[in-house]
mmCIF file of C-alpha atoms and ligand atoms in Angstrom:
data_model
loop_
_atom_site.group_PDB
_atom_site.id
_atom_site.type_symbol
_atom_site.label_atom_id
_atom_site.label_comp_id
_atom_site.label_asym_id
_atom_site.label_seq_id
_atom_site.Cartn_x
_atom_site.Cartn_y
_atom_site.Cartn_z
ATOM 1 C CA UNK F 1 8.845 51.876 -45.144
ATOM 2 C CA UNK F 2 7.493 49.618 -47.869
ATOM 3 C CA UNK F 3 10.964 48.060 -48.158
ATOM 4 C CA UNK F 4 11.009 47.261 -44.459
ATOM 5 C CA UNK F 5 7.569 45.713 -44.745
ATOM 6 C CA UNK F 6 8.649 43.604 -47.700
ATOM 7 C CA UNK F 7 11.720 42.427 -45.828
ATOM 8 C CA UNK F 8 9.527 41.540 -42.881
ATOM 9 C CA UNK F 9 7.138 39.514 -45.051
ATOM 10 C CA UNK F 10 9.983 37.746 -46.833
ATOM 11 C CA UNK F 11 11.710 37.073 -43.517
ATOM 12 C CA UNK F 12 8.543 35.607 -42.061
ATOM 13 C CA UNK F 13 7.928 33.445 -45.108
ATOM 14 C CA UNK F 14 11.491 32.262 -45.128
ATOM 15 C CA UNK F 15 11.266 31.492 -41.416
ATOM 16 C CA UNK F 16 8.204 29.330 -41.968
ATOM 17 C CA UNK F 17 9.347 27.678 -45.108
ATOM 18 C CA UNK F 18 13.067 27.307 -44.622
ATOM 19 C CA UNK F 19 13.498 23.704 -45.676
ATOM 20 C CA UNK F 20 15.036 21.517 -43.015
ATOM 21 C CA UNK F 21 16.773 18.321 -43.889
ATOM 22 C CA UNK F 22 15.268 15.040 -42.732
ATOM 23 C CA UNK F 23 17.984 12.969 -44.303
ATOM 24 C CA UNK F 24 20.882 13.808 -42.010
ATOM 25 C CA UNK F 25 23.251 11.301 -40.499
ATOM 26 C CA UNK F 26 22.167 9.742 -37.196
ATOM 27 C CA UNK F 27 25.652 8.758 -36.181
ATOM 28 C CA UNK F 28 27.220 9.465 -33.718
ATOM 29 C CA UNK F 29 24.307 9.917 -31.314
ATOM 30 C CA UNK F 30 22.875 13.267 -30.259
ATOM 31 C CA UNK F 31 24.615 13.243 -26.893
ATOM 32 C CA UNK F 32 28.051 12.866 -28.436
ATOM 33 C CA UNK F 33 28.761 16.533 -29.122
ATOM 34 C CA UNK F 34 27.810 18.162 -25.815
ATOM 35 C CA UNK F 35 28.675 18.054 -22.131
ATOM 36 C CA UNK F 36 25.135 17.949 -20.808
ATOM 37 C CA UNK F 37 22.696 15.043 -21.002
ATOM 38 C CA UNK F 38 20.337 14.451 -23.873
ATOM 39 C CA UNK F 39 17.480 12.506 -22.348
ATOM 40 C CA UNK F 40 14.285 10.778 -23.357
ATOM 41 C CA UNK F 41 11.179 9.481 -21.598
ATOM 42 C CA UNK F 42 10.842 5.729 -21.995
ATOM 43 C CA UNK F 43 8.657 2.736 -21.272
ATOM 44 C CA UNK F 44 10.137 -0.637 -20.359
ATOM 45 C CA UNK F 45 7.672 -2.526 -22.581
ATOM 46 C CA UNK F 46 8.812 -0.603 -25.653
ATOM 47 C CA UNK F 47 12.495 -0.987 -24.767
ATOM 48 C CA UNK F 48 12.027 -4.727 -24.481
ATOM 49 C CA UNK F 49 9.687 -5.369 -27.406
ATOM 50 C CA UNK F 50 10.271 -2.700 -30.010
ATOM 51 C CA UNK F 51 13.645 -2.888 -31.744
ATOM 52 C CA UNK F 52 13.293 0.360 -33.693
ATOM 53 C CA UNK F 53 12.492 2.198 -30.476
ATOM 54 C CA UNK F 54 15.252 0.581 -28.400
ATOM 55 C CA UNK F 55 17.851 1.215 -31.095
ATOM 56 C CA UNK F 56 17.107 4.938 -31.112
ATOM 57 C CA UNK F 57 17.277 5.188 -27.321
ATOM 58 C CA UNK F 58 20.593 3.352 -27.251
ATOM 59 C CA UNK F 59 22.156 5.357 -30.105
ATOM 60 C CA UNK F 60 20.890 8.858 -29.539
ATOM 61 C CA UNK F 61 20.393 9.501 -25.825
ATOM 62 C CA UNK F 62 22.587 9.179 -22.740
ATOM 63 C CA UNK F 63 19.863 9.633 -20.141
ATOM 64 C CA UNK F 64 16.409 8.114 -19.687
ATOM 65 C CA UNK F 65 13.420 9.228 -17.646
ATOM 66 C CA UNK F 66 10.818 6.554 -16.952
ATOM 67 C CA UNK F 67 7.665 8.144 -18.392
ATOM 68 C CA UNK F 68 5.309 6.533 -15.872
ATOM 69 C CA UNK F 69 7.112 3.722 -14.041
ATOM 70 C CA UNK F 70 8.362 5.838 -11.114
ATOM 71 C CA UNK F 71 5.085 7.570 -10.367
ATOM 72 C CA UNK F 72 3.448 6.898 -6.984
ATOM 73 C CA UNK F 73 0.523 4.865 -8.387
ATOM 74 C CA UNK F 74 3.038 2.447 -9.860
ATOM 75 C CA UNK F 75 5.552 2.314 -6.998
ATOM 76 C CA UNK F 76 3.192 2.183 -4.012
ATOM 77 C CA UNK F 77 -0.103 0.800 -5.326
ATOM 78 C CA UNK F 78 -1.277 -0.204 -1.832
ATOM 79 C CA UNK F 79 -0.515 1.572 1.405
ATOM 80 C CA UNK F 80 2.881 0.387 2.617
ATOM 81 C CA UNK F 81 3.221 -2.111 -0.256
ATOM 82 C CA UNK F 82 5.821 -1.031 -2.755
ATOM 83 C CA UNK F 83 6.269 -2.541 -6.181
ATOM 84 C CA UNK F 84 9.786 -2.056 -7.511
ATOM 85 C CA UNK F 85 10.039 -4.813 -10.104
ATOM 86 C CA UNK F 86 9.545 -2.717 -13.255
ATOM 87 C CA UNK F 87 11.537 0.208 -11.858
ATOM 88 C CA UNK F 88 14.483 -2.057 -11.123
ATOM 89 C CA UNK F 89 14.305 -3.658 -14.553
ATOM 90 C CA UNK F 90 14.563 -0.162 -16.015
ATOM 91 C CA UNK F 91 17.566 0.598 -13.820
ATOM 92 C CA UNK F 92 19.198 -2.658 -14.913
ATOM 93 C CA UNK F 93 18.550 -1.808 -18.573
ATOM 94 C CA UNK F 94 20.074 1.646 -18.080
ATOM 95 C CA UNK F 95 23.113 0.301 -16.221
ATOM 96 C CA UNK F 96 23.683 -2.255 -18.940
ATOM 97 C CA UNK F 97 23.521 0.399 -21.668
ATOM 98 C CA UNK F 98 25.500 2.995 -19.721
ATOM 99 C CA UNK F 99 22.588 5.469 -19.501
ATOM 100 C CA UNK F 100 21.953 7.823 -16.615
ATOM 101 C CA UNK F 101 18.473 7.745 -15.036
ATOM 102 C CA UNK F 102 16.453 10.820 -14.122
ATOM 103 C CA UNK F 103 13.692 9.933 -11.647
ATOM 104 C CA UNK F 104 10.213 11.356 -12.231
ATOM 105 C CA UNK F 105 8.522 12.086 -9.839
ATOM 106 C CA UNK F 106 8.199 11.892 -6.063
ATOM 107 C CA UNK F 107 5.484 14.401 -5.126
ATOM 108 C CA UNK F 108 2.745 15.337 -7.613
ATOM 109 C CA UNK F 109 -1.045 15.703 -7.631
ATOM 110 C CA UNK F 110 -1.603 13.275 -10.529
ATOM 111 C CA UNK F 111 -1.131 9.541 -10.943
ATOM 112 C CA UNK F 112 -1.493 8.882 -7.237
ATOM 113 C CA UNK F 113 -2.806 5.540 -6.031
ATOM 114 C CA UNK F 114 -6.422 5.671 -4.857
ATOM 115 C CA UNK F 115 -5.497 4.887 -1.245
ATOM 116 C CA UNK F 116 -3.215 7.960 -1.151
ATOM 117 C CA UNK F 117 -5.868 10.236 -2.601
ATOM 118 C CA UNK F 118 -8.403 9.009 -0.071
ATOM 119 C CA UNK F 119 -6.014 8.888 2.877
ATOM 120 C CA UNK F 120 -7.433 10.246 6.107
ATOM 121 C CA UNK F 121 -5.150 11.561 8.793
ATOM 122 C CA UNK F 122 -3.917 14.718 10.469
ATOM 123 C CA UNK F 123 -0.986 16.832 9.275
ATOM 124 C CA UNK F 124 1.560 14.610 11.030
ATOM 125 C CA UNK F 125 0.118 11.503 9.395
ATOM 126 C CA UNK F 126 0.308 13.160 5.948
ATOM 127 C CA UNK F 127 3.915 14.189 6.555
ATOM 128 C CA UNK F 128 4.727 10.609 7.620
ATOM 129 C CA UNK F 129 3.041 9.270 4.477
ATOM 130 C CA UNK F 130 4.998 11.619 2.207
ATOM 131 C CA UNK F 131 8.236 10.913 4.031
ATOM 132 C CA UNK F 132 7.750 7.156 3.846
ATOM 133 C CA UNK F 133 7.099 7.301 0.106
ATOM 134 C CA UNK F 134 10.063 9.540 -0.663
ATOM 135 C CA UNK F 135 12.542 7.790 1.654
ATOM 136 C CA UNK F 136 11.626 4.293 0.509
ATOM 137 C CA UNK F 137 11.664 5.117 -3.201
ATOM 138 C CA UNK F 138 14.845 7.204 -3.205
ATOM 139 C CA UNK F 139 16.764 4.681 -1.091
ATOM 140 C CA UNK F 140 15.529 1.626 -3.004
ATOM 141 C CA UNK F 141 16.285 3.194 -6.402
ATOM 142 C CA UNK F 142 19.679 4.378 -5.208
ATOM 143 C CA UNK F 143 21.356 4.459 -8.635
ATOM 144 C CA UNK F 144 19.023 7.213 -9.858
ATOM 145 C CA UNK F 145 21.267 10.242 -10.293
ATOM 146 C CA UNK F 146 18.624 12.966 -10.170
ATOM 147 C CA UNK F 147 14.984 13.347 -9.160
ATOM 148 C CA UNK F 148 12.022 15.544 -9.891
ATOM 149 C CA UNK F 149 11.196 15.867 -6.210
ATOM 150 C CA UNK F 150 8.193 18.162 -6.522
ATOM 151 C CA UNK F 151 6.235 18.408 -9.747
ATOM 152 C CA UNK F 152 3.756 21.160 -10.680
ATOM 153 C CA UNK F 153 3.183 22.787 -7.266
ATOM 154 C CA UNK F 154 2.227 26.211 -8.636
ATOM 155 C CA UNK F 155 -0.709 27.584 -10.623
ATOM 156 C CA UNK F 156 -0.242 29.760 -13.684
ATOM 157 C CA UNK F 157 -0.960 32.920 -11.650
ATOM 158 C CA UNK F 158 1.859 32.134 -9.225
ATOM 159 C CA UNK F 159 -0.307 30.902 -6.366
ATOM 160 C CA UNK F 160 0.218 27.491 -4.772
ATOM 161 C CA UNK F 161 -1.719 24.664 -6.360
ATOM 162 C CA UNK F 162 -4.177 23.339 -3.811
ATOM 163 C CA UNK F 163 -3.050 19.747 -4.157
ATOM 164 C CA UNK F 164 -3.642 17.160 -1.445
ATOM 165 C CA UNK F 165 -0.124 17.888 -0.202
ATOM 166 C CA UNK F 166 -0.791 21.592 0.101
ATOM 167 C CA UNK F 167 -4.185 21.077 1.734
ATOM 168 C CA UNK F 168 -3.027 18.545 4.315
ATOM 169 C CA UNK F 169 0.493 19.776 5.073
ATOM 170 C CA UNK F 170 0.633 23.401 3.922
ATOM 171 C CA UNK F 171 3.236 25.016 1.647
ATOM 172 C CA UNK F 172 6.042 23.598 3.801
ATOM 173 C CA UNK F 173 5.514 20.246 2.081
ATOM 174 C CA UNK F 174 7.785 21.460 -0.715
ATOM 175 C CA UNK F 175 10.720 22.079 1.596
ATOM 176 C CA UNK F 176 10.072 18.844 3.485
ATOM 177 C CA UNK F 177 10.003 16.807 0.283
ATOM 178 C CA UNK F 178 13.460 18.077 -0.683
ATOM 179 C CA UNK F 179 14.781 17.408 2.828
ATOM 180 C CA UNK F 180 13.458 13.830 2.841
ATOM 181 C CA UNK F 181 14.890 13.110 -0.605
ATOM 182 C CA UNK F 182 18.273 14.524 0.381
ATOM 183 C CA UNK F 183 18.331 12.456 3.577
ATOM 184 C CA UNK F 184 17.656 9.315 1.534
ATOM 185 C CA UNK F 185 20.373 9.984 -1.067
ATOM 186 C CA UNK F 186 22.699 12.891 -0.499
ATOM 187 C CA UNK F 187 24.381 12.320 -3.893
ATOM 188 C CA UNK F 188 21.255 12.790 -5.987
ATOM 189 C CA UNK F 189 20.556 16.078 -7.766
ATOM 190 C CA UNK F 190 17.152 17.339 -6.729
ATOM 191 C CA UNK F 191 14.840 19.295 -9.061
ATOM 192 C CA UNK F 192 11.631 21.260 -8.963
ATOM 193 C CA UNK F 193 9.765 20.658 -12.258
ATOM 194 C CA UNK F 194 6.798 22.553 -13.752
ATOM 195 C CA UNK F 195 5.072 23.566 -17.002
ATOM 196 C CA UNK F 196 4.188 26.967 -18.522
ATOM 197 C CA UNK F 197 7.208 28.562 -16.863
ATOM 198 C CA UNK F 198 8.140 30.384 -20.067
ATOM 199 C CA UNK F 199 4.610 31.402 -21.073
ATOM 200 C CA UNK F 200 3.460 32.529 -17.602
ATOM 201 C CA UNK F 201 6.073 34.886 -16.125
ATOM 202 C CA UNK F 202 4.142 35.205 -12.843
ATOM 203 C CA UNK F 203 4.365 31.488 -12.379
ATOM 204 C CA UNK F 204 8.113 31.440 -13.031
ATOM 205 C CA UNK F 205 8.659 34.384 -10.669
ATOM 206 C CA UNK F 206 6.773 32.620 -7.880
ATOM 207 C CA UNK F 207 8.642 29.355 -8.421
ATOM 208 C CA UNK F 208 12.041 31.072 -8.507
ATOM 209 C CA UNK F 209 11.256 33.153 -5.425
ATOM 210 C CA UNK F 210 10.234 30.023 -3.552
ATOM 211 C CA UNK F 211 13.286 28.035 -4.622
ATOM 212 C CA UNK F 212 15.602 30.933 -3.786
ATOM 213 C CA UNK F 213 14.137 31.034 -0.304
ATOM 214 C CA UNK F 214 14.744 27.298 0.150
ATOM 215 C CA UNK F 215 18.301 27.506 -1.158
ATOM 216 C CA UNK F 216 19.024 30.408 1.197
ATOM 217 C CA UNK F 217 17.833 28.263 4.100
ATOM 218 C CA UNK F 218 20.271 25.553 3.068
ATOM 219 C CA UNK F 219 17.681 23.154 1.643
ATOM 220 C CA UNK F 220 19.114 20.816 -0.996
ATOM 221 C CA UNK F 221 17.433 22.156 -4.120
ATOM 222 C CA UNK F 222 19.775 21.804 -7.070
ATOM 223 C CA UNK F 223 17.798 22.579 -10.151
ATOM 224 C CA UNK F 224 14.709 23.734 -11.952
ATOM 225 C CA UNK F 225 12.999 21.748 -14.697
ATOM 226 C CA UNK F 226 11.147 23.722 -17.325
ATOM 227 C CA UNK F 227 8.700 21.267 -18.812
ATOM 228 C CA UNK F 228 8.618 22.196 -22.469
ATOM 229 C CA UNK F 229 5.296 20.925 -23.707
ATOM 230 C CA UNK F 230 5.236 23.746 -26.213
ATOM 231 C CA UNK F 231 3.996 24.247 -29.758
ATOM 232 C CA UNK F 232 5.231 25.762 -32.998
ATOM 233 C CA UNK F 233 3.712 29.170 -32.150
ATOM 234 C CA UNK F 234 4.035 29.543 -28.432
ATOM 235 C CA UNK F 235 5.720 30.571 -26.170
ATOM 236 C CA UNK F 236 8.154 31.842 -28.825
ATOM 237 C CA UNK F 237 11.844 32.613 -28.723
ATOM 238 C CA UNK F 238 11.652 35.883 -26.753
ATOM 239 C CA UNK F 239 9.604 34.398 -23.911
ATOM 240 C CA UNK F 240 11.895 31.387 -23.690
ATOM 241 C CA UNK F 241 14.989 33.575 -23.604
ATOM 242 C CA UNK F 242 13.491 35.703 -20.863
ATOM 243 C CA UNK F 243 12.547 32.677 -18.761
ATOM 244 C CA UNK F 244 16.000 31.180 -19.138
ATOM 245 C CA UNK F 245 17.577 34.482 -18.156
ATOM 246 C CA UNK F 246 15.584 34.383 -14.903
ATOM 247 C CA UNK F 247 16.648 30.794 -14.280
ATOM 248 C CA UNK F 248 20.308 31.605 -14.914
ATOM 249 C CA UNK F 249 20.032 34.352 -12.298
ATOM 250 C CA UNK F 250 18.909 31.778 -9.723
ATOM 251 C CA UNK F 251 22.203 29.900 -10.029
ATOM 252 C CA UNK F 252 20.269 26.598 -10.199
ATOM 253 C CA UNK F 253 20.908 23.874 -12.743
ATOM 254 C CA UNK F 254 18.483 24.144 -15.616
ATOM 255 C CA UNK F 255 16.677 21.169 -17.101
ATOM 256 C CA UNK F 256 14.787 21.572 -20.363
ATOM 257 C CA UNK F 257 12.493 18.703 -19.439
ATOM 258 C CA UNK F 258 9.589 16.923 -21.146
ATOM 259 C CA UNK F 259 10.238 18.546 -24.524
ATOM 260 C CA UNK F 260 7.613 18.009 -27.187
ATOM 261 C CA UNK F 261 6.587 20.530 -29.809
ATOM 262 C CA UNK F 262 3.002 20.267 -30.941
ATOM 263 C CA UNK F 263 2.251 21.035 -34.585
ATOM 264 C CA UNK F 264 -1.487 21.061 -33.932
ATOM 265 C CA UNK F 265 -2.133 22.721 -30.574
ATOM 266 C CA UNK F 266 -5.760 23.591 -31.219
ATOM 267 C CA UNK F 267 -6.693 20.260 -32.815
ATOM 268 C CA UNK F 268 -8.693 19.966 -36.014
ATOM 269 C CA UNK F 269 -7.485 19.255 -39.516
ATOM 270 C CA UNK F 270 -3.759 19.505 -40.113
ATOM 271 C CA UNK F 271 -3.132 21.358 -43.381
ATOM 272 C CA UNK F 272 0.411 21.903 -44.734
ATOM 273 C CA UNK F 273 2.089 19.395 -42.494
ATOM 274 C CA UNK F 274 5.440 19.927 -44.188
ATOM 275 C CA UNK F 275 5.495 23.624 -43.254
ATOM 276 C CA UNK F 276 4.557 22.759 -39.716
ATOM 277 C CA UNK F 277 7.307 20.181 -39.419
ATOM 278 C CA UNK F 278 9.757 22.819 -40.653
ATOM 279 C CA UNK F 279 8.451 25.234 -38.065
ATOM 280 C CA UNK F 280 8.914 22.506 -35.475
ATOM 281 C CA UNK F 281 12.507 22.080 -36.621
ATOM 282 C CA UNK F 282 13.053 25.824 -36.346
ATOM 283 C CA UNK F 283 11.574 25.783 -32.824
ATOM 284 C CA UNK F 284 13.872 23.004 -31.650
ATOM 285 C CA UNK F 285 16.833 24.803 -33.211
ATOM 286 C CA UNK F 286 15.991 27.980 -31.271
ATOM 287 C CA UNK F 287 15.440 26.001 -28.102
ATOM 288 C CA UNK F 288 18.844 24.397 -28.456
ATOM 289 C CA UNK F 289 20.578 27.697 -29.144
ATOM 290 C CA UNK F 290 19.000 29.083 -25.987
ATOM 291 C CA UNK F 291 20.082 26.035 -24.005
ATOM 292 C CA UNK F 292 23.637 26.405 -25.300
ATOM 293 C CA UNK F 293 23.693 30.005 -24.039
ATOM 294 C CA UNK F 294 23.354 28.787 -20.430
ATOM 295 C CA UNK F 295 26.618 28.766 -18.448
ATOM 296 C CA UNK F 296 27.948 25.177 -18.647
ATOM 297 C CA UNK F 297 27.864 24.710 -14.861
ATOM 298 C CA UNK F 298 24.103 25.254 -14.960
ATOM 299 C CA UNK F 299 23.405 22.978 -17.926
ATOM 300 C CA UNK F 300 21.883 19.693 -16.845
ATOM 301 C CA UNK F 301 19.928 18.119 -19.688
ATOM 302 C CA UNK F 302 17.595 18.601 -22.590
ATOM 303 C CA UNK F 303 15.094 15.747 -22.440
ATOM 304 C CA UNK F 304 12.377 14.769 -24.869
ATOM 305 C CA UNK F 305 9.034 13.390 -23.738
ATOM 306 C CA UNK F 306 9.045 10.257 -25.848
ATOM 307 C CA UNK F 307 11.013 8.652 -28.657
ATOM 308 C CA UNK F 308 8.819 8.912 -31.745
ATOM 309 C CA UNK F 309 5.458 10.309 -32.789
ATOM 310 C CA UNK F 310 4.114 6.782 -32.297
ATOM 311 C CA UNK F 311 4.930 7.010 -28.581
ATOM 312 C CA UNK F 312 3.886 10.550 -27.680
ATOM 313 C CA UNK F 313 1.293 11.021 -24.935
ATOM 314 C CA UNK F 314 -0.180 14.059 -26.759
ATOM 315 C CA UNK F 315 -2.540 12.479 -29.355
ATOM 316 C CA UNK F 316 -4.226 10.169 -26.842
ATOM 317 C CA UNK F 317 -4.256 12.604 -23.927
ATOM 318 C CA UNK F 318 -5.591 15.577 -25.869
ATOM 319 C CA UNK F 319 -7.524 13.590 -28.475
ATOM 320 C CA UNK F 320 -5.957 15.194 -31.555
ATOM 321 C CA UNK F 321 -3.698 14.395 -34.450
ATOM 322 C CA UNK F 322 -0.181 15.539 -33.628
ATOM 323 C CA UNK F 323 3.477 14.847 -34.358
ATOM 324 C CA UNK F 324 5.442 16.418 -31.498
ATOM 325 C CA UNK F 325 8.722 14.449 -31.348
ATOM 326 C CA UNK F 326 12.050 13.957 -33.154
ATOM 327 C CA UNK F 327 11.273 10.698 -34.963
ATOM 328 C CA UNK F 328 8.193 9.861 -37.022
ATOM 329 C CA UNK F 329 5.775 7.014 -36.472
ATOM 330 C CA UNK F 330 8.081 4.693 -38.383
ATOM 331 C CA UNK F 331 11.082 5.709 -36.282
ATOM 332 C CA UNK F 332 12.621 7.761 -39.081
ATOM 333 C CA UNK F 333 14.418 11.019 -38.298
ATOM 334 C CA UNK F 334 12.283 14.143 -38.834
ATOM 335 C CA UNK F 335 13.440 17.660 -39.763
ATOM 336 C CA UNK F 336 13.339 18.432 -35.999
ATOM 337 C CA UNK F 337 15.917 15.715 -35.363
ATOM 338 C CA UNK F 338 18.275 17.064 -38.019
ATOM 339 C CA UNK F 339 17.823 20.636 -36.797
ATOM 340 C CA UNK F 340 18.628 19.573 -33.244
ATOM 341 C CA UNK F 341 21.645 17.670 -34.415
ATOM 342 C CA UNK F 342 23.108 20.571 -36.316
ATOM 343 C CA UNK F 343 22.281 23.057 -33.542
ATOM 344 C CA UNK F 344 24.205 20.800 -31.143
ATOM 345 C CA UNK F 345 27.163 21.100 -33.478
ATOM 346 C CA UNK F 346 26.986 17.765 -35.282
HETATM 347 C C1 LIG Y 1 2.184 11.886 -18.839
HETATM 348 C C2 LIG Y 1 2.604 10.588 -19.535
HETATM 349 O O1 LIG Y 1 3.356 10.925 -20.670
HETATM 350 C C3 LIG Y 1 1.377 9.802 -19.944
HETATM 351 O O2 LIG Y 1 1.760 8.537 -20.462
HETATM 352 C C4 LIG Y 1 0.450 9.617 -18.742
HETATM 353 O O3 LIG Y 1 -0.742 8.984 -19.169
HETATM 354 C C5 LIG Y 1 0.109 10.947 -18.117
HETATM 355 O O4 LIG Y 1 1.314 11.619 -17.761
HETATM 356 N N1 LIG Y 1 3.589 16.434 -16.999
HETATM 357 C C6 LIG Y 1 4.325 15.479 -16.367
HETATM 358 C C7 LIG Y 1 4.367 14.092 -16.891
HETATM 359 O O5 LIG Y 1 5.067 15.803 -15.416
HETATM 360 O O6 LIG Y 1 4.496 13.134 -15.890
HETATM 361 C C8 LIG Y 1 3.154 13.786 -17.735
HETATM 362 O O7 LIG Y 1 3.341 12.508 -18.344
HETATM 363 C C9 LIG Y 1 2.930 14.863 -18.776
HETATM 364 C C10 LIG Y 1 2.699 16.191 -18.114
#
């Protein structure tokens, strides 16, 4: 018994302290070894003005997701007045560099323009508003290969989120959104995207049940995005494996979207950063192994929510010190980058 305990302690220590390289090669890029996309959330300003940033995006990733530029507040700031300049510059950049673009997102409860939030009208008027936004955006940005059509429509307990869409249209807005997007571009792959799907099994069950129902009705839903804003402790390997198993059963394409791995989820002082960065590397390694276990036909992309720790939304949004991404604030590869690289077979 004592031997087992000792092995357990040693195993745990080794797991935490296993040293990960941060001096690996960065060539060829991450996407080179696999048949699914390796994506990253980007900003046009950084791509245009920050050489270190742009070089990493060009070398390492074969897909980009505009982090904010495709959100409704940016694309339709005034009712009926669309603003596509920045979005089209991003598409031109991507076309020039041979990168695929994943569009994020058409229907969400955040980052809406004020006029949309305050819109007054009956159910039909709300449906017309949603349809006009989706149809115009999807048609105008026709080279976008895939879209997050509906983002974060469920609560952690599996109930519908009472967003403006739900309140004014009812739960059918989800189905309608997919229909409108499909009508506007029948070639695009259409995703439902949400967070906490691995840590809240009730939420995942509700999402999968809903998507299954839509697919059975013939609605063009092609994939599920598991936003992976996770941390070095949670949700853990077992929970992730279980969630992925459920997603595989749905037959949908699976997107590991919005990956960032917090090393300081509860805030406060960050002791032993090196250990935490190793734990982060171990987490990304596990994540990748799980992704590689998905049948190839269901693999879509693993995408990271930002290029380097200097660009992550986490520190500003949550007001804490954190280092959640693959490259450090000086755009140098971190242990997480090297772990990902070797897990991908490079
Ligand atoms: C975040 C962006 O990263 C921030 O720059 C912005 O201020 C707020 O939104 N879930 C999502 C993303 O689907 O769109 C969010 O992105 C992060 C949480």
